[in-house]
């Protein structure tokens, strides 16, 4: 018994090794190309014929598959893949597939759902930041956070550590905000907090942040509005400010009473030149974008129209008109979801989410860091971009061609890093933490670019999918050249083929009949009544109901009808009206009416068998092409591998 227990794992291992070896074997060759058992089985598993025994299914598929690879090889030899249209279609498909793959890795659909849920509420926040231009920013942030943890109020922390005068004045209170008003990292931290909780230190791109969530409420949604601004300047006298207020009231009254047009008054009076040329229209408004008084007026109602009175802000007086509102409720759920997804993409949040797959992409792209002297890199970067020649002369450890890291065989250098900084912007005065954050963003971008550009070498499953699409497109082009187009244009050759094979084109059971289909019950009943009483008037019914009814009179073989109609037409005779058959797929109803049974066995004219003839002629063209390709690329099957494959499939 002990021997058996030891032997079974060995036998299992041996079977596994044999199976792996078998699937790695070459199944057949064509010309100087080969196809492995694994490649063949991968294609077969996509659409196996399960209606027949597996050995027959595999044998039939082998014939189809060898024809396929021969035609694809001919397409390669004819450089079909180099045609501009082919390359454009492939590039579009490739981009879409790579984006979908990255989105799947980043769980974009789950991310959208998370944002949708978060967007249904607004938060009241307190906030403080510490700019990375300050060399001691991190230490200051740490001290501020420790002060909070030791029991200090947020206001006391802001007063002691914050260097922003406006925040100190408001004790850090920034009021109510909606999700997309905040930067991504701050928003995500805020919506994860509970009311009354403070965040950890948030490491942003240019600053460190600390926030406190005070309260929450249901989101008020979006408002689309227009305004006319009557600006007040700080140095204006009280008399001048009074005149501005009086003018705003007068214009508001003219618009309210219909004596003036809002857009016309905007172009005449508005001091907001950025909106005056488009009728005062403002960008879509969310909570937290404007001053509280301004938002309170606009969000006070969701009913379109001129607001009751001008509104005062630090900019002056505003005449406001609400154009529309999008409130996130059950009725508007679909529209709100679209807003969330569009805003996430426009704000760059979606790209940030995709960058979260950096660890997996690093592994797939063979990322290797080849640089460690980052302090010298930051110094060199500042000097290089600022054209500080003296500083550059003092740096020996870094130059433009210095290799920073590699992805497989591609080397990314300081030149690439400098280009990234110029493209995305930078703060020369940023501290080390700032430069580290920028460098991480650079790594993320380069890894993602390499992954996109080299997907075929870093993801074998995607490479196979892309190749299948490419070759299917190439095959379509070759089929058009070799089969479909000649069958449409060479009528003389097709006529000769008909004369040579006309004995194959004979009538089976057939009749001169009327085939009727439609979705309108009234039209169906009207046609059936007409055929029972005055069959010759059937065209009048189709003219009456037009798009709701289709009828075709022709000599047809019974086998060309749908199966339910075939069954009803077995014992047909002149005047036979079949039962109505329902099509569950599209809701259509159909039936036939027999005018006259026709003889079986007659030879069809070339017009009567045109569709059948074109199909046969195309098959002849394809068979001739395959015969030519078989001579050009001889197919040799490895019988031992083939039998092993059949035996393994039958055993399963």
XYZ file of C-alpha atoms in Angstrom, residues 51-618:
568
model
C -23.384 18.565 -31.782
C -21.051 15.827 -33.088
C -18.507 13.500 -31.425
C -15.367 15.347 -30.364
C -13.055 13.479 -32.791
C -15.220 14.527 -35.740
C -15.530 18.039 -34.354
C -11.748 18.380 -34.154
C -11.235 16.831 -37.601
C -13.736 19.184 -39.225
C -12.192 22.164 -37.469
C -8.697 21.129 -38.554
C -9.785 21.493 -42.193
C -11.235 24.954 -41.546
C -8.219 26.059 -39.520
C -5.617 25.010 -42.089
C -7.518 26.906 -44.784
C -7.562 29.937 -42.469
C -3.809 29.980 -41.760
C -2.977 29.529 -45.447
C -5.096 32.534 -46.393
C -3.595 34.635 -43.599
C -0.076 33.724 -44.704
C -0.940 34.798 -48.240
C -2.156 38.105 -46.800
C 1.191 38.607 -45.043
C 3.079 37.772 -48.227
C 0.991 40.368 -50.070
C 1.839 42.924 -47.334
C -1.831 43.522 -46.522
C -0.813 44.493 -42.992
C 1.122 47.447 -44.407
C -1.925 49.061 -46.040
C -2.760 52.423 -44.370
C -6.400 51.458 -43.760
C -5.348 48.200 -42.105
C -2.818 49.948 -39.885
C -5.321 52.635 -38.894
C -8.006 50.107 -37.912
C -5.457 48.055 -35.991
C -4.161 51.113 -34.136
C -7.691 52.166 -33.143
C -8.578 48.669 -31.941
C -5.262 48.313 -30.129
C -5.662 51.626 -28.280
C -9.186 50.708 -27.205
C -8.157 47.244 -26.002
C -5.120 48.508 -24.079
C -7.223 51.207 -22.426
C -9.844 48.637 -21.474
C -7.165 46.375 -20.012
C -5.715 49.197 -17.903
C -9.221 50.171 -16.815
C -9.896 46.589 -15.761
C -6.684 46.523 -13.720
C -7.634 49.835 -12.105
C -11.239 48.660 -11.537
C -12.543 51.778 -13.258
C -16.165 50.640 -13.107
C -15.840 50.235 -9.330
C -14.127 53.607 -9.131
C -17.010 55.263 -10.991
C -19.474 53.691 -8.565
C -17.410 54.935 -5.610
C -17.380 58.486 -7.007
C -21.102 58.325 -7.732
C -21.805 57.395 -4.098
C -19.456 60.104 -2.788
C -20.987 62.738 -5.086
C -24.382 62.314 -3.451
C -23.177 64.251 -0.393
C -21.452 67.563 0.351
C -19.068 68.171 3.230
C -18.314 71.060 5.548
C -14.541 71.155 6.025
C -11.706 72.846 7.891
C -8.372 72.940 6.115
C -4.685 73.787 6.427
C -1.759 73.300 4.051
C 2.050 73.512 4.174
C 3.767 74.449 0.902
C 6.676 72.300 -0.250
C 8.524 75.465 -1.248
C 9.328 75.646 2.468
C 12.277 73.360 3.255
C 10.720 72.600 6.659
C 7.210 71.909 5.337
C 7.135 68.270 6.383
C 8.390 69.008 9.889
C 5.793 71.776 10.272
C 3.033 69.460 9.064
C 4.153 66.776 11.514
C 4.082 69.279 14.399
C 0.623 70.514 13.390
C -0.734 66.971 13.187
C 0.728 66.088 16.594
C -0.899 69.204 18.046
C -4.277 67.979 16.825
C -3.687 64.521 18.248
C -2.752 65.999 21.616
C -6.131 67.733 21.928
C -5.660 71.136 20.274
C -8.621 72.439 18.286
C -8.288 72.723 14.531
C -8.585 76.521 14.834
C -5.724 76.617 17.333
C -3.585 74.426 15.076
C -4.236 76.702 12.084
C -3.475 79.811 14.096
C -0.136 78.379 15.265
C 1.190 76.565 12.196
C -0.578 77.814 9.046
C 1.145 80.554 7.016
C -1.871 81.413 4.832
C -3.403 84.665 6.143
C -6.858 83.944 4.733
C -6.992 80.537 6.402
C -5.743 81.981 9.690
C -8.437 84.642 9.503
C -11.183 82.032 8.947
C -9.593 79.605 11.465
C -9.304 77.089 8.614
C -13.035 77.038 7.843
C -13.610 76.661 4.086
C -17.346 75.940 4.313
C -19.361 73.455 2.278
C -17.824 71.757 -0.751
C -18.904 69.226 -3.338
C -16.743 66.309 -4.423
C -15.141 67.607 -7.614
C -14.296 71.063 -6.270
C -11.352 69.593 -4.360
C -8.129 68.040 -5.678
C -8.343 64.254 -6.014
C -6.172 63.276 -3.047
C -7.867 65.727 -0.664
C -11.359 64.763 -1.810
C -10.722 61.046 -1.346
C -9.314 61.632 2.138
C -12.234 63.884 3.120
C -14.979 61.493 1.998
C -13.348 58.611 3.917
C -13.555 60.544 7.198
C -16.471 60.588 9.582
C -17.986 63.843 10.833
C -15.694 65.297 13.489
C -12.577 63.387 12.340
C -9.293 64.889 11.114
C -7.181 63.340 8.385
C -3.649 62.064 8.443
C -1.110 64.270 6.628
C -1.991 64.189 2.911
C 1.103 64.239 0.722
C 0.046 66.358 -2.268
C 2.099 67.328 -5.294
C 3.009 70.823 -4.116
C 1.905 70.844 -0.463
C 1.101 68.774 2.602
C -2.531 69.001 3.719
C -4.576 68.354 6.846
C -8.376 68.481 6.789
C -11.175 68.062 9.303
C -14.634 66.907 8.319
C -17.170 68.924 10.281
C -20.540 67.857 8.848
C -22.250 66.376 5.773
C -25.498 66.883 3.893
C -27.192 65.660 0.669
C -25.660 67.121 -2.491
C -27.514 70.008 -4.096
C -26.321 69.032 -7.570
C -25.461 71.349 -10.444
C -26.834 74.712 -11.449
C -26.490 76.287 -14.870
C -26.779 80.055 -14.625
C -25.836 83.397 -16.195
C -24.946 86.702 -14.550
C -24.347 90.387 -15.169
C -21.606 91.811 -12.938
C -21.588 95.419 -11.787
C -18.111 95.567 -10.277
C -17.152 97.445 -7.132
C -13.539 98.462 -6.579
C -11.924 98.653 -3.156
C -11.024 102.327 -3.536
C -14.523 103.440 -4.626
C -16.344 105.953 -2.447
C -19.635 105.146 -0.772
C -21.375 107.405 -3.271
C -19.879 105.511 -6.211
C -20.843 102.182 -4.648
C -24.399 103.448 -4.180
C -24.575 104.396 -7.874
C -23.372 100.907 -8.817
C -26.100 99.364 -6.653
C -28.742 101.661 -8.163
C -27.647 100.772 -11.709
C -27.832 97.050 -10.922
C -31.365 97.501 -9.514
C -32.469 99.495 -12.567
C -31.163 96.955 -15.081
C -32.680 94.106 -13.059
C -36.068 95.861 -13.148
C -35.848 96.396 -16.928
C -35.177 92.682 -17.476
C -37.836 91.645 -14.962
C -40.534 93.771 -16.648
C -39.574 92.580 -20.123
C -38.302 95.972 -21.274
C -34.769 94.696 -21.821
C -33.097 91.464 -22.869
C -30.710 89.677 -20.450
C -28.075 88.974 -23.112
C -28.285 92.529 -24.429
C -27.816 93.999 -20.969
C -24.883 91.627 -20.398
C -22.976 92.937 -23.407
C -23.728 96.536 -22.395
C -23.063 96.476 -18.659
C -21.299 93.334 -17.396
C -17.788 93.898 -16.055
C -17.062 90.168 -16.285
C -15.590 90.227 -19.771
C -14.980 86.465 -19.776
C -18.730 85.784 -19.795
C -20.137 88.990 -21.339
C -19.500 87.770 -24.898
C -21.578 84.611 -24.331
C -24.636 86.144 -22.703
C -23.235 85.952 -19.174
C -23.299 82.125 -19.145
C -21.256 80.668 -16.283
C -19.645 77.224 -16.091
C -21.754 74.539 -14.388
C -21.879 75.469 -10.696
C -21.233 73.123 -7.775
C -21.136 73.858 -4.064
C -17.780 75.340 -3.076
C -16.967 77.100 -6.356
C -18.214 80.600 -5.484
C -18.760 82.841 -2.476
C -21.494 81.682 -0.051
C -23.888 84.561 -0.830
C -23.603 83.903 -4.573
C -24.180 80.159 -4.142
C -27.022 80.657 -1.690
C -28.907 82.682 -4.275
C -28.299 80.294 -7.172
C -28.936 77.100 -5.202
C -31.958 78.588 -3.440
C -34.209 77.220 -6.168
C -34.149 74.736 -9.010
C -36.815 76.617 -10.974
C -35.369 78.445 -14.033
C -35.788 82.190 -14.324
C -34.502 85.578 -13.202
C -33.628 85.641 -9.492
C -35.661 88.112 -7.381
C -32.930 90.689 -6.713
C -29.252 91.477 -7.418
C -26.795 89.645 -5.148
C -23.810 91.263 -3.384
C -20.358 89.595 -3.319
C -16.814 90.859 -2.844
C -16.722 91.498 -6.624
C -19.789 93.744 -6.677
C -23.447 93.234 -7.586
C -24.711 90.342 -9.728
C -27.973 90.012 -11.621
C -28.525 86.256 -11.784
C -30.633 84.066 -14.045
C -31.012 80.347 -13.348
C -31.200 78.405 -16.618
C -31.455 74.796 -15.429
C -30.604 72.418 -12.595
C -29.422 68.832 -12.297
C -30.361 67.423 -8.908
C -29.008 63.939 -8.028
C -32.241 62.051 -7.379
C -33.850 58.854 -8.647
C -35.333 60.650 -11.652
C -31.947 62.029 -12.739
C -29.760 59.061 -11.715
C -28.569 58.259 -15.247
C -27.763 61.905 -16.052
C -25.928 62.292 -12.736
C -23.853 59.171 -13.411
C -22.869 60.610 -16.792
C -21.872 63.861 -15.080
C -19.723 61.996 -12.543
C -17.919 59.962 -15.204
C -17.356 62.938 -17.521
C -16.060 65.122 -14.680
C -13.734 62.392 -13.379
C -12.213 62.110 -16.850
C -11.996 65.878 -17.429
C -10.420 66.544 -14.009
C -7.746 63.897 -14.504
C -9.075 61.744 -11.666
C -9.460 58.753 -13.965
C -5.809 58.995 -15.021
C -4.774 59.131 -11.369
C -6.779 55.991 -10.680
C -5.099 54.220 -13.585
C -1.690 55.106 -12.169
C -2.566 53.092 -9.075
C -1.721 49.939 -11.025
C 1.939 51.038 -11.102
C 3.263 48.071 -9.050
C 1.723 45.506 -11.405
C 2.856 47.402 -14.490
C 6.380 47.744 -13.097
C 6.597 43.992 -12.787
C 5.162 43.357 -16.254
C 7.454 45.879 -17.930
C 10.623 44.653 -16.212
C 11.215 47.971 -14.436
C 14.718 48.382 -12.956
C 16.042 51.474 -11.207
C 19.610 52.326 -12.241
C 20.147 55.575 -10.321
C 20.480 56.538 -6.641
C 22.000 60.029 -6.404
C 18.691 61.896 -6.391
C 19.900 64.999 -4.535
C 22.319 65.649 -7.407
C 19.487 65.029 -9.893
C 17.270 67.662 -8.246
C 20.139 70.178 -8.258
C 21.011 69.380 -11.871
C 17.368 69.650 -12.937
C 16.985 73.118 -11.441
C 20.231 74.321 -13.006
C 19.526 72.742 -16.401
C 16.037 74.177 -16.767
C 16.986 77.584 -15.350
C 20.124 77.687 -17.577
C 22.358 78.169 -14.517
C 25.744 77.508 -16.153
C 27.768 78.008 -12.974
C 25.709 75.451 -11.067
C 25.970 72.962 -13.929
C 29.756 73.140 -13.965
C 29.813 72.139 -10.292
C 27.827 68.923 -10.910
C 29.749 65.872 -12.123
C 27.473 63.008 -11.080
C 24.628 63.752 -13.521
C 24.349 64.674 -17.199
C 21.609 64.525 -19.837
C 22.458 60.980 -20.931
C 22.540 59.516 -17.410
C 20.300 56.429 -17.233
C 17.647 56.697 -14.510
C 15.781 53.416 -14.965
C 14.888 50.884 -17.625
C 11.818 48.981 -18.774
C 12.982 45.731 -20.352
C 15.398 46.920 -23.058
C 14.359 50.586 -23.085
C 16.511 53.014 -21.084
C 14.984 56.212 -19.682
C 17.469 59.032 -19.219
C 17.754 62.476 -17.671
C 16.793 63.920 -21.069
C 13.393 62.215 -20.757
C 13.055 63.552 -17.190
C 13.815 67.133 -18.257
C 11.293 66.904 -21.092
C 8.669 65.725 -18.573
C 9.371 68.716 -16.308
C 9.113 71.216 -19.155
C 5.891 69.606 -20.369
C 4.114 69.373 -17.014
C 5.586 72.384 -15.190
C 7.685 72.536 -12.038
C 8.608 74.656 -9.019
C 12.334 75.404 -9.011
C 12.043 76.330 -5.334
C 10.395 73.007 -4.379
C 11.975 71.006 -1.571
C 13.156 67.389 -1.822
C 9.696 66.024 -1.056
C 8.291 67.998 -3.977
C 10.942 66.681 -6.379
C 10.397 63.111 -5.163
C 6.695 63.436 -5.907
C 7.403 64.795 -9.399
C 9.853 61.973 -10.049
C 7.287 59.379 -9.020
C 4.794 60.936 -11.459
C 7.502 60.742 -14.148
C 8.090 57.048 -13.406
C 4.352 56.377 -13.588
C 4.053 58.106 -16.955
C 7.053 56.326 -18.474
C 5.930 52.897 -17.265
C 2.426 53.461 -18.618
C 3.787 54.691 -21.963
C 6.093 51.688 -22.243
C 3.237 49.336 -21.387
C 1.032 50.892 -24.068
C 3.785 50.865 -26.697
C 4.991 47.308 -25.962
C 1.786 45.546 -24.942
C 2.474 42.711 -27.387
C 5.682 41.769 -25.551
C 4.528 42.268 -21.943
C 1.075 40.628 -22.087
C 0.837 37.379 -24.049
C -2.973 37.125 -23.792
C -3.416 40.643 -25.169
C -0.803 39.980 -27.870
C -2.826 36.977 -29.057
C -6.067 38.982 -29.074
C -4.478 41.791 -31.078
C -2.944 39.383 -33.559
C -6.306 37.658 -34.061
C -7.980 40.993 -34.823
C -5.186 42.020 -37.176
C -5.239 38.737 -39.080
C -9.036 38.691 -39.295
C -8.900 42.131 -40.916
C -6.160 40.999 -43.291
C -8.191 37.908 -44.191
C -11.239 40.067 -44.946
C -9.171 42.114 -47.399
C -7.779 38.995 -49.096
C -11.237 37.396 -49.338
C -12.477 40.556 -51.006
C -9.622 40.470 -53.511
C -9.691 36.756 -54.256
C -13.356 35.804 -53.844
C -15.991 38.454 -53.180
C -14.971 41.121 -55.669
C -14.298 38.704 -58.584
C -17.665 37.022 -57.942
C -19.380 40.390 -58.393
C -17.442 41.661 -61.388
C -16.544 38.648 -63.549
C -20.060 37.854 -64.810
C -18.764 36.007 -67.878
C -16.786 33.533 -65.777
C -19.765 32.983 -63.481
C -22.073 32.424 -66.479
C -19.624 29.839 -67.841
C -19.599 28.128 -64.449
C -23.414 28.013 -64.527
C -23.458 26.403 -67.972
C -20.962 23.791 -66.805
C -22.815 23.008 -63.562
C -26.474 23.823 -64.373
C -27.482 20.265 -63.461
C -26.717 21.227 -59.857
C -29.226 24.089 -59.900
C -32.610 22.354 -59.980
C -35.815 23.151 -58.173
C -36.626 21.261 -54.975
C -40.185 21.352 -53.535
C -41.340 24.855 -54.484
C -44.256 27.094 -55.230
C -45.198 30.502 -56.500
C -46.115 32.079 -53.169
C -46.503 35.269 -51.184
C -44.369 35.670 -48.079
C -45.811 38.194 -45.591
C -44.260 39.560 -42.388
C -44.985 42.489 -40.075
C -45.347 43.681 -36.495
C -48.750 45.370 -36.838
C -51.642 43.034 -35.969
C -54.173 45.161 -37.863
C -52.053 45.002 -41.023
C -51.598 41.221 -40.665
C -55.351 40.678 -40.284
C -56.130 42.961 -43.238
C -53.725 41.055 -45.507
C -55.090 37.654 -44.505
C -58.668 38.809 -45.090
C -57.751 40.187 -48.531
C -55.976 36.942 -49.540
C -59.052 34.929 -48.521
C -61.435 37.148 -50.491
C -59.496 38.898 -53.330
C -55.900 37.542 -53.541
C -55.029 39.761 -56.506
C -55.475 42.892 -54.309
C -52.611 42.030 -51.932
C -50.465 44.938 -53.210
C -53.147 47.427 -52.161
C -52.765 46.247 -48.558
C -48.981 46.671 -48.592
C -49.407 50.182 -50.035
C -51.918 50.993 -47.311
C -49.717 49.870 -44.408
C -46.275 50.596 -45.961
C -43.598 50.313 -43.236
C -45.817 48.106 -41.011
C -46.043 45.266 -43.512
C -43.705 43.519 -45.946
C -44.867 41.138 -48.684
C -42.792 39.406 -51.386
C -44.229 37.396 -54.264
C -41.793 34.900 -55.812
C -41.107 31.329 -56.739
C -39.517 29.904 -53.614
C -38.264 26.580 -52.372
C -39.965 25.406 -49.224
C -36.599 24.664 -47.592
C -35.761 28.390 -47.785
C -38.661 29.267 -45.477
C -38.292 29.362 -41.706
C -38.768 25.963 -40.055
C -42.258 26.708 -38.633
C -43.436 27.815 -42.093
C -41.791 24.797 -43.725
C -43.801 22.533 -41.465
C -47.067 24.262 -42.355
C -46.360 24.110 -46.108
C -45.718 20.389 -46.518
C -49.090 19.579 -48.122
C -49.702 22.858 -49.894
C -52.144 23.520 -52.704
C -53.390 26.629 -54.576
C -55.007 29.109 -52.196
C -53.379 27.611 -49.093
C -53.016 30.212 -46.295
C -50.635 29.104 -43.560
C -51.108 29.841 -39.851
C -49.400 32.946 -38.479
C -45.981 32.228 -36.980
C -44.527 34.435 -34.228
C -40.848 35.404 -34.234
C -39.844 35.753 -30.578
C -36.581 37.533 -31.465
C -38.106 40.707 -32.944
C -41.845 40.320 -32.310
C -42.666 40.001 -36.030
C -45.440 37.754 -37.342
C -45.242 35.941 -40.684
C -47.228 33.602 -42.931
C -47.343 32.404 -46.558
C -50.044 32.197 -49.231
C -49.677 29.663 -52.069
C -50.648 30.949 -55.503
C -49.510 27.878 -57.395
C -47.354 24.805 -56.637
C -44.501 24.464 -59.165
C -42.810 21.355 -60.573
C -39.880 19.826 -58.732
C -36.691 18.910 -60.657
C -36.779 21.682 -63.278
C -33.450 23.412 -64.027
C -33.334 26.923 -62.652
C -32.539 29.823 -64.929
C -29.432 31.857 -64.094
C -31.666 34.552 -62.604
C -33.704 32.098 -60.557
C -30.601 30.628 -58.943
C -28.516 33.800 -58.731
C -27.970 33.752 -54.950
C -27.268 30.012 -54.984
C -25.004 30.454 -58.005
C -23.030 33.299 -56.409
C -22.483 31.181 -53.296
C -21.305 28.199 -55.352
C -19.122 30.409 -57.559
C -17.509 32.008 -54.518
